Amino acid sequence: MKTRLFPLSLCLAVPFALGLGCITDKDVIDSAADGGTETETGEPAEPDSDEDGLTDAEEEVIGTDPNDKDTDDDGYWDSWEVDEGTDPLDYESRIYQGLWPYNPGKDALDQGNMATATTDADSLFPRKQFLDHHGDMVDIYDFTEYVNGNDELAFMIVDLSAMWCGPCHNMADWIAGVDNSQTAGLQQAYPTVRDKVHEGRIWWLTFIVENAQNGNPTIEDAQSWYAQHQDPFIPILVDDNKDILNVYNGGQFPFFFLLDPYMKIEFWGIPGPGDNPFVPLFYVDQYL
């Protein structure tokens, strides 16, 4: 296993939770005398007081607040909602009902796909949309470049679980905050992981990869899983064609691997006799 250090000076598309960002448009190069910006041609740019990507004039037409990036306070900038076709004036109309992150710069990242997906270190997890328990199609790359509460880029635990798997349900109880005889050993082994997930420092992505009969899972399975293990911090995603299972299955359930903030495999491995059964959780507990 290896760790990576990310300098805080990186210019990132910062996700929804912090409401922060940096100017990445190379055309905008200087401040004009009137407090606006200039383009490379020297023409004054139209004012964008809250720097959310919508000009003040556009916000006047839409009805959003030109001094507030997120008029309806749903965690998604007004410009993001316009781009995605949701209503920036309505909290209930938002990009993801689960309030998952949104990365407007994800298209500029290196992209993985199912045809080239492997378990090799530094290989890219496939860019794909997955149905979640709210019924939204979630672009998995929206979890990239997420800046957590420690001003660090967040890694992601990928959890492959099956509806028929008792230990998977025990693990889901534990991460959701249930303390009982079945979860005590997990809390003792990985004492910081649960808090790191609930503080937004680590994303825990649960993929339901099989239904109760070992078949392809459906949204009803994801909804049933959430009903049993309610945790608003964890998306329950449907691996409807078992694409993720077929590539990343480690031969046991639950099975975990770790992705870096850019969707690259940080750790994938099958534990041997005597090894820690959940190395990615140990990695998160000790190093992240």
mmCIF file of C-alpha atoms in Angstrom:
data_model
loop_
_atom_site.group_PDB
_atom_site.id
_atom_site.type_symbol
_atom_site.label_atom_id
_atom_site.label_comp_id
_atom_site.label_asym_id
_atom_site.label_seq_id
_atom_site.Cartn_x
_atom_site.Cartn_y
_atom_site.Cartn_z
ATOM 1 C CA MET A 1 0.000 0.000 0.000
ATOM 2 C CA LYS A 2 1.083 3.561 -0.496
ATOM 3 C CA THR A 3 0.053 7.006 0.584
ATOM 4 C CA ARG A 4 -0.052 10.142 -1.498
ATOM 5 C CA LEU A 5 0.371 13.718 -0.403
ATOM 6 C CA PHE A 6 -1.759 16.364 -2.070
ATOM 7 C CA PRO A 7 -0.599 19.983 -1.828
ATOM 8 C CA LEU A 8 -3.349 22.324 -0.710
ATOM 9 C CA SER A 9 -2.349 24.747 -3.451
ATOM 10 C CA LEU A 10 -3.999 22.544 -6.092
ATOM 11 C CA CYS A 11 -6.708 24.406 -7.994
ATOM 12 C CA LEU A 12 -9.699 22.120 -7.674
ATOM 13 C CA ALA A 13 -13.347 22.013 -8.575
ATOM 14 C CA VAL A 14 -14.378 21.972 -4.939
ATOM 15 C CA PRO A 15 -17.541 19.978 -4.225
ATOM 16 C CA PHE A 16 -20.800 21.107 -2.766
ATOM 17 C CA ALA A 17 -20.174 20.781 0.947
ATOM 18 C CA LEU A 18 -17.676 23.607 1.276
ATOM 19 C CA GLY A 19 -19.118 25.988 -1.301
ATOM 20 C CA LEU A 20 -15.593 27.004 -2.242
ATOM 21 C CA GLY A 21 -13.775 27.091 -5.518
ATOM 22 C CA CYS A 22 -11.035 28.623 -7.571
ATOM 23 C CA ILE A 23 -10.953 30.389 -10.912
ATOM 24 C CA THR A 24 -9.846 27.971 -13.603
ATOM 25 C CA ASP A 25 -10.965 29.863 -16.713
ATOM 26 C CA LYS A 26 -7.731 30.899 -18.407
ATOM 27 C CA ASP A 27 -9.591 33.588 -20.352
ATOM 28 C CA VAL A 28 -10.159 35.524 -17.170
ATOM 29 C CA ILE A 29 -6.759 36.987 -16.405
ATOM 30 C CA ASP A 30 -7.038 40.300 -14.623
ATOM 31 C CA SER A 31 -9.220 42.539 -12.490
ATOM 32 C CA ALA A 32 -10.731 45.533 -14.176
ATOM 33 C CA ALA A 33 -10.840 48.962 -12.610
ATOM 34 C CA ASP A 34 -14.553 48.631 -11.893
ATOM 35 C CA GLY A 35 -14.037 45.510 -9.793
ATOM 36 C CA GLY A 36 -14.991 43.075 -12.557
ATOM 37 C CA THR A 37 -12.681 41.055 -14.780
ATOM 38 C CA GLU A 38 -11.125 41.389 -18.193
ATOM 39 C CA THR A 39 -10.719 38.827 -20.926
ATOM 40 C CA GLU A 40 -7.518 38.341 -22.919
ATOM 41 C CA THR A 41 -8.828 40.834 -25.461
ATOM 42 C CA GLY A 42 -9.155 43.476 -22.743
ATOM 43 C CA GLU A 43 -12.955 43.521 -22.962
ATOM 44 C CA PRO A 44 -14.653 43.881 -19.560
ATOM 45 C CA ALA A 45 -16.430 40.684 -18.569
ATOM 46 C CA GLU A 46 -20.016 40.859 -17.383
ATOM 47 C CA PRO A 47 -20.210 41.077 -13.576
ATOM 48 C CA ASP A 48 -20.589 37.833 -11.650
ATOM 49 C CA SER A 49 -20.725 39.060 -8.062
ATOM 50 C CA ASP A 50 -20.883 35.658 -6.376
ATOM 51 C CA GLU A 51 -18.489 34.017 -8.892
ATOM 52 C CA ASP A 52 -20.778 31.053 -9.429
ATOM 53 C CA GLY A 53 -20.515 31.036 -13.228
ATOM 54 C CA LEU A 54 -23.736 32.947 -13.862
ATOM 55 C CA THR A 55 -23.550 36.644 -14.608
ATOM 56 C CA ASP A 56 -25.569 39.041 -12.484
ATOM 57 C CA ALA A 57 -27.752 39.720 -15.519
ATOM 58 C CA GLU A 58 -28.456 36.016 -15.981
ATOM 59 C CA GLU A 59 -29.297 35.661 -12.310
ATOM 60 C CA GLU A 60 -31.745 38.556 -12.546
ATOM 61 C CA VAL A 61 -33.574 36.756 -15.342
ATOM 62 C CA ILE A 62 -33.585 33.424 -13.487
ATOM 63 C CA GLY A 63 -34.531 35.005 -10.179
ATOM 64 C CA THR A 64 -31.519 33.730 -8.217
ATOM 65 C CA ASP A 65 -29.474 35.822 -5.810
ATOM 66 C CA PRO A 66 -26.425 37.299 -7.597
ATOM 67 C CA ASN A 67 -24.642 37.520 -4.241
ATOM 68 C CA ASP A 68 -25.213 33.884 -3.243
ATOM 69 C CA LYS A 69 -23.736 30.936 -5.141
ATOM 70 C CA ASP A 70 -26.466 28.640 -3.822
ATOM 71 C CA THR A 71 -29.756 30.522 -3.632
ATOM 72 C CA ASP A 72 -31.880 27.614 -2.399
ATOM 73 C CA ASP A 73 -29.217 26.311 0.048
ATOM 74 C CA ASP A 74 -29.353 22.748 -1.234
ATOM 75 C CA GLY A 75 -25.565 22.450 -1.547
ATOM 76 C CA TYR A 76 -25.460 22.878 -5.326
ATOM 77 C CA TRP A 77 -24.367 26.131 -6.947
ATOM 78 C CA ASP A 78 -26.976 27.951 -9.024
ATOM 79 C CA SER A 79 -24.934 27.497 -12.212
ATOM 80 C CA TRP A 80 -24.624 23.742 -11.609
ATOM 81 C CA GLU A 81 -28.381 23.423 -11.259
ATOM 82 C CA VAL A 82 -28.958 25.404 -14.444
ATOM 83 C CA ASP A 83 -26.528 23.126 -16.270
ATOM 84 C CA GLU A 84 -28.188 19.987 -14.901
ATOM 85 C CA GLY A 85 -31.755 21.173 -15.420
ATOM 86 C CA THR A 86 -32.824 21.422 -11.779
ATOM 87 C CA ASP A 87 -34.392 24.484 -10.170
ATOM 88 C CA PRO A 88 -31.891 26.684 -8.277
ATOM 89 C CA LEU A 89 -34.834 28.331 -6.489
ATOM 90 C CA ASP A 90 -36.291 25.105 -5.072
ATOM 91 C CA TYR A 91 -34.500 23.112 -2.340
ATOM 92 C CA GLU A 92 -36.443 19.969 -3.264
ATOM 93 C CA SER A 93 -35.334 20.232 -6.903
ATOM 94 C CA ARG A 94 -31.669 19.349 -6.739
ATOM 95 C CA ILE A 95 -29.059 17.386 -8.634
ATOM 96 C CA TYR A 96 -29.078 14.460 -6.193
ATOM 97 C CA GLN A 97 -31.798 13.876 -3.617
ATOM 98 C CA GLY A 98 -29.167 12.240 -1.432
ATOM 99 C CA LEU A 99 -27.102 15.456 -1.468
ATOM 100 C CA TRP A 100 -24.114 13.618 -2.881
ATOM 101 C CA PRO A 101 -21.205 15.710 -4.171
ATOM 102 C CA TYR A 102 -21.165 17.247 -7.618
ATOM 103 C CA ASN A 103 -17.954 17.913 -9.503
ATOM 104 C CA PRO A 104 -18.460 20.257 -12.486
ATOM 105 C CA GLY A 105 -14.882 19.560 -13.598
ATOM 106 C CA LYS A 106 -15.179 15.792 -13.843
ATOM 107 C CA ASP A 107 -15.156 15.697 -17.638
ATOM 108 C CA ALA A 108 -11.602 17.065 -17.635
ATOM 109 C CA LEU A 109 -10.293 14.155 -15.547
ATOM 110 C CA ASP A 110 -8.803 10.978 -16.956
ATOM 111 C CA GLN A 111 -11.744 8.678 -17.615
ATOM 112 C CA GLY A 112 -12.076 4.990 -16.878
ATOM 113 C CA ASN A 113 -14.457 2.640 -18.665
ATOM 114 C CA MET A 114 -15.735 -0.897 -18.242
ATOM 115 C CA ALA A 115 -13.810 -2.215 -21.238
ATOM 116 C CA THR A 116 -10.435 -1.361 -19.683
ATOM 117 C CA ALA A 117 -11.284 -1.733 -15.979
ATOM 118 C CA THR A 118 -8.844 -3.844 -13.931
ATOM 119 C CA THR A 119 -7.876 -4.266 -10.287
ATOM 120 C CA ASP A 120 -4.324 -3.028 -10.936
ATOM 121 C CA ALA A 121 -2.980 -0.240 -8.738
ATOM 122 C CA ASP A 122 -3.489 3.208 -10.316
ATOM 123 C CA SER A 123 -5.999 1.866 -12.847
ATOM 124 C CA LEU A 124 -9.142 3.948 -13.284
ATOM 125 C CA PHE A 125 -12.515 2.971 -11.928
ATOM 126 C CA PRO A 126 -15.047 3.141 -14.787
ATOM 127 C CA ARG A 127 -17.003 6.327 -15.392
ATOM 128 C CA LYS A 128 -20.584 5.182 -15.181
ATOM 129 C CA GLN A 129 -23.962 6.164 -13.767
ATOM 130 C CA PHE A 130 -25.557 3.976 -11.122
ATOM 131 C CA LEU A 131 -29.105 4.036 -9.780
ATOM 132 C CA ASP A 132 -29.204 4.922 -6.085
ATOM 133 C CA HIS A 133 -31.800 4.196 -3.411
ATOM 134 C CA HIS A 134 -33.457 7.581 -4.036
ATOM 135 C CA GLY A 135 -34.030 6.693 -7.682
ATOM 136 C CA ASP A 136 -31.378 9.079 -9.038
ATOM 137 C CA MET A 137 -28.798 8.110 -11.634
ATOM 138 C CA VAL A 138 -25.521 8.980 -9.928
ATOM 139 C CA ASP A 139 -22.422 9.795 -11.956
ATOM 140 C CA ILE A 140 -19.753 8.103 -9.875
ATOM 141 C CA TYR A 141 -17.172 10.677 -10.960
ATOM 142 C CA ASP A 142 -19.048 13.356 -9.026
ATOM 143 C CA PHE A 143 -17.253 11.959 -5.951
ATOM 144 C CA THR A 144 -13.861 12.880 -7.393
ATOM 145 C CA GLU A 145 -11.759 15.775 -6.054
ATOM 146 C CA TYR A 146 -13.938 16.105 -2.950
ATOM 147 C CA VAL A 147 -12.303 18.367 -0.370
ATOM 148 C CA ASN A 148 -13.123 17.216 3.143
ATOM 149 C CA GLY A 149 -13.349 19.112 6.405
ATOM 150 C CA ASN A 150 -9.593 18.827 6.888
ATOM 151 C CA ASP A 151 -8.994 20.598 3.571
ATOM 152 C CA GLU A 152 -7.736 17.311 2.165
ATOM 153 C CA LEU A 153 -8.865 15.341 -0.837
ATOM 154 C CA ALA A 154 -11.140 12.505 0.222
ATOM 155 C CA PHE A 155 -10.515 8.867 -0.682
ATOM 156 C CA MET A 156 -13.371 6.420 -1.299
ATOM 157 C CA ILE A 157 -14.095 3.007 0.178
ATOM 158 C CA VAL A 158 -15.946 0.814 -2.298
ATOM 159 C CA ASP A 159 -18.124 -1.734 -0.523
ATOM 160 C CA LEU A 160 -19.380 -4.730 -2.521
ATOM 161 C CA SER A 161 -22.305 -6.240 -0.625
ATOM 162 C CA ALA A 162 -25.017 -8.770 -1.409
ATOM 163 C CA MET A 163 -28.559 -8.937 -0.073
ATOM 164 C CA TRP A 164 -28.115 -12.560 1.071
ATOM 165 C CA CYS A 165 -24.873 -11.841 2.965
ATOM 166 C CA GLY A 166 -25.202 -11.718 6.766
ATOM 167 C CA PRO A 167 -21.718 -10.242 7.394
ATOM 168 C CA CYS A 168 -22.522 -7.524 4.830
ATOM 169 C CA HIS A 169 -25.555 -6.525 6.873
ATOM 170 C CA ASN A 170 -23.496 -6.554 10.068
ATOM 171 C CA MET A 171 -20.955 -4.261 8.412
ATOM 172 C CA ALA A 172 -23.749 -1.935 7.254
ATOM 173 C CA ASP A 173 -25.147 -1.816 10.790
ATOM 174 C CA TRP A 174 -21.729 -0.921 12.154
ATOM 175 C CA ILE A 175 -20.950 1.861 9.676
ATOM 176 C CA ALA A 176 -24.452 3.293 10.246
ATOM 177 C CA GLY A 177 -23.685 3.624 13.957
ATOM 178 C CA VAL A 178 -25.237 0.498 15.468
ATOM 179 C CA ASP A 179 -23.359 -0.776 18.504
ATOM 180 C CA ASN A 180 -24.128 -4.369 19.485
ATOM 181 C CA SER A 181 -22.395 -7.715 19.924
ATOM 182 C CA GLN A 182 -22.186 -8.180 16.154
ATOM 183 C CA THR A 183 -20.489 -4.833 15.500
ATOM 184 C CA ALA A 184 -18.273 -4.467 18.578
ATOM 185 C CA GLY A 185 -15.347 -6.288 16.982
ATOM 186 C CA LEU A 186 -15.454 -4.037 13.930
ATOM 187 C CA GLN A 187 -15.447 -0.888 16.038
ATOM 188 C CA GLN A 188 -12.509 -2.209 18.034
ATOM 189 C CA ALA A 189 -10.565 -3.115 14.888
ATOM 190 C CA TYR A 190 -11.283 0.137 12.994
ATOM 191 C CA PRO A 191 -12.107 2.737 15.662
ATOM 192 C CA THR A 192 -11.857 5.885 13.523
ATOM 193 C CA VAL A 193 -13.467 4.754 10.261
ATOM 194 C CA ARG A 194 -17.091 5.319 11.193
ATOM 195 C CA ASP A 195 -16.445 8.859 12.368
ATOM 196 C CA LYS A 196 -14.380 9.647 9.272
ATOM 197 C CA VAL A 197 -17.285 8.580 7.068
ATOM 198 C CA HIS A 198 -19.836 10.593 9.025
ATOM 199 C CA GLU A 199 -17.569 13.644 9.079
ATOM 200 C CA GLY A 200 -17.265 13.551 5.292
ATOM 201 C CA ARG A 201 -13.564 12.800 5.409
ATOM 202 C CA ILE A 202 -14.030 9.500 3.551
ATOM 203 C CA TRP A 203 -16.756 8.469 1.131
ATOM 204 C CA TRP A 204 -18.208 5.000 1.683
ATOM 205 C CA LEU A 205 -19.882 3.791 -1.526
ATOM 206 C CA THR A 206 -22.017 0.678 -1.098
ATOM 207 C CA PHE A 207 -22.730 -1.300 -4.258
ATOM 208 C CA ILE A 208 -25.464 -3.911 -4.006
ATOM 209 C CA VAL A 209 -24.072 -6.528 -6.381
ATOM 210 C CA GLU A 210 -26.507 -9.434 -5.891
ATOM 211 C CA ASN A 211 -30.078 -9.838 -4.747
ATOM 212 C CA ALA A 212 -31.248 -12.378 -2.166
ATOM 213 C CA GLN A 213 -31.274 -15.136 -4.803
ATOM 214 C CA ASN A 214 -27.780 -14.344 -6.170
ATOM 215 C CA GLY A 215 -29.361 -12.597 -9.159
ATOM 216 C CA ASN A 216 -29.056 -9.083 -10.513
ATOM 217 C CA PRO A 217 -30.021 -6.433 -7.950
ATOM 218 C CA THR A 218 -32.705 -3.784 -8.482
ATOM 219 C CA ILE A 219 -33.635 -0.464 -6.920
ATOM 220 C CA GLU A 220 -35.967 -2.356 -4.594
ATOM 221 C CA ASP A 221 -32.909 -4.097 -3.144
ATOM 222 C CA ALA A 222 -31.151 -0.767 -2.619
ATOM 223 C CA GLN A 223 -34.254 0.673 -0.961
ATOM 224 C CA SER A 224 -34.586 -2.395 1.256
ATOM 225 C CA TRP A 225 -30.921 -2.108 2.226
ATOM 226 C CA TYR A 226 -31.349 1.538 3.168
ATOM 227 C CA ALA A 227 -34.485 0.783 5.168
ATOM 228 C CA GLN A 228 -32.515 -1.743 7.210
ATOM 229 C CA HIS A 229 -29.346 0.345 7.580
ATOM 230 C CA GLN A 230 -30.340 3.986 7.361
ATOM 231 C CA ASP A 231 -27.373 6.274 6.974
ATOM 232 C CA PRO A 232 -27.724 9.543 5.032
ATOM 233 C CA PHE A 233 -23.974 9.686 4.433
ATOM 234 C CA ILE A 234 -23.788 6.486 2.377
ATOM 235 C CA PRO A 235 -25.132 6.119 -1.175
ATOM 236 C CA ILE A 236 -26.585 2.688 -1.906
ATOM 237 C CA LEU A 237 -25.859 1.999 -5.581
ATOM 238 C CA VAL A 238 -27.287 -0.739 -7.798
ATOM 239 C CA ASP A 239 -24.831 -2.850 -9.789
ATOM 240 C CA ASP A 240 -27.734 -3.926 -11.980
ATOM 241 C CA ASN A 241 -25.765 -5.939 -14.549
ATOM 242 C CA LYS A 242 -23.084 -7.077 -12.088
ATOM 243 C CA ASP A 243 -20.509 -5.105 -14.075
ATOM 244 C CA ILE A 244 -18.667 -3.961 -10.947
ATOM 245 C CA LEU A 245 -18.908 -7.397 -9.339
ATOM 246 C CA ASN A 246 -17.493 -9.119 -12.418
ATOM 247 C CA VAL A 247 -14.384 -6.912 -12.453
ATOM 248 C CA TYR A 248 -13.726 -6.225 -8.776
ATOM 249 C CA ASN A 249 -15.040 -9.303 -6.951
ATOM 250 C CA GLY A 250 -12.512 -10.515 -4.404
ATOM 251 C CA GLY A 251 -14.182 -13.851 -3.762
ATOM 252 C CA GLN A 252 -15.687 -12.885 -0.402
ATOM 253 C CA PHE A 253 -18.538 -10.754 0.934
ATOM 254 C CA PRO A 254 -18.385 -8.068 1.982
ATOM 255 C CA PHE A 255 -15.390 -7.035 -0.106
ATOM 256 C CA PHE A 256 -13.722 -3.645 0.015
ATOM 257 C CA PHE A 257 -11.199 -1.724 -2.027
ATOM 258 C CA LEU A 258 -9.928 1.830 -1.924
ATOM 259 C CA LEU A 259 -10.031 4.553 -4.567
ATOM 260 C CA ASP A 260 -7.980 7.728 -4.539
ATOM 261 C CA PRO A 261 -9.611 11.158 -5.073
ATOM 262 C CA TYR A 262 -9.279 10.781 -8.860
ATOM 263 C CA MET A 263 -10.984 7.363 -9.093
ATOM 264 C CA LYS A 264 -7.746 5.399 -9.334
ATOM 265 C CA ILE A 265 -7.266 2.113 -7.502
ATOM 266 C CA GLU A 266 -5.286 2.872 -4.360
ATOM 267 C CA PHE A 267 -5.588 -0.612 -2.882
ATOM 268 C CA TRP A 268 -7.254 -3.792 -4.095
ATOM 269 C CA GLY A 269 -6.230 -7.107 -2.648
ATOM 270 C CA ILE A 270 -7.433 -10.499 -1.448
ATOM 271 C CA PRO A 271 -6.378 -11.177 2.148
ATOM 272 C CA GLY A 272 -4.329 -14.260 2.771
ATOM 273 C CA PRO A 273 -4.400 -16.530 5.841
ATOM 274 C CA GLY A 274 -3.792 -14.465 8.954
ATOM 275 C CA ASP A 275 -4.064 -11.149 7.134
ATOM 276 C CA ASN A 276 -6.297 -8.304 8.201
ATOM 277 C CA PRO A 277 -9.609 -9.245 6.532
ATOM 278 C CA PHE A 278 -10.412 -5.660 5.534
ATOM 279 C CA VAL A 279 -7.131 -3.996 4.618
ATOM 280 C CA PRO A 280 -8.776 -0.891 3.068
ATOM 281 C CA LEU A 281 -10.520 -0.170 6.371
ATOM 282 C CA PHE A 282 -7.232 -0.571 8.211
ATOM 283 C CA TYR A 283 -5.634 1.806 5.720
ATOM 284 C CA VAL A 284 -8.327 4.425 6.328
ATOM 285 C CA ASP A 285 -8.166 3.977 10.086
ATOM 286 C CA GLN A 286 -4.382 4.302 10.268
ATOM 287 C CA TYR A 287 -3.459 6.712 7.489
ATOM 288 C CA LEU A 288 -6.430 8.795 6.368
#
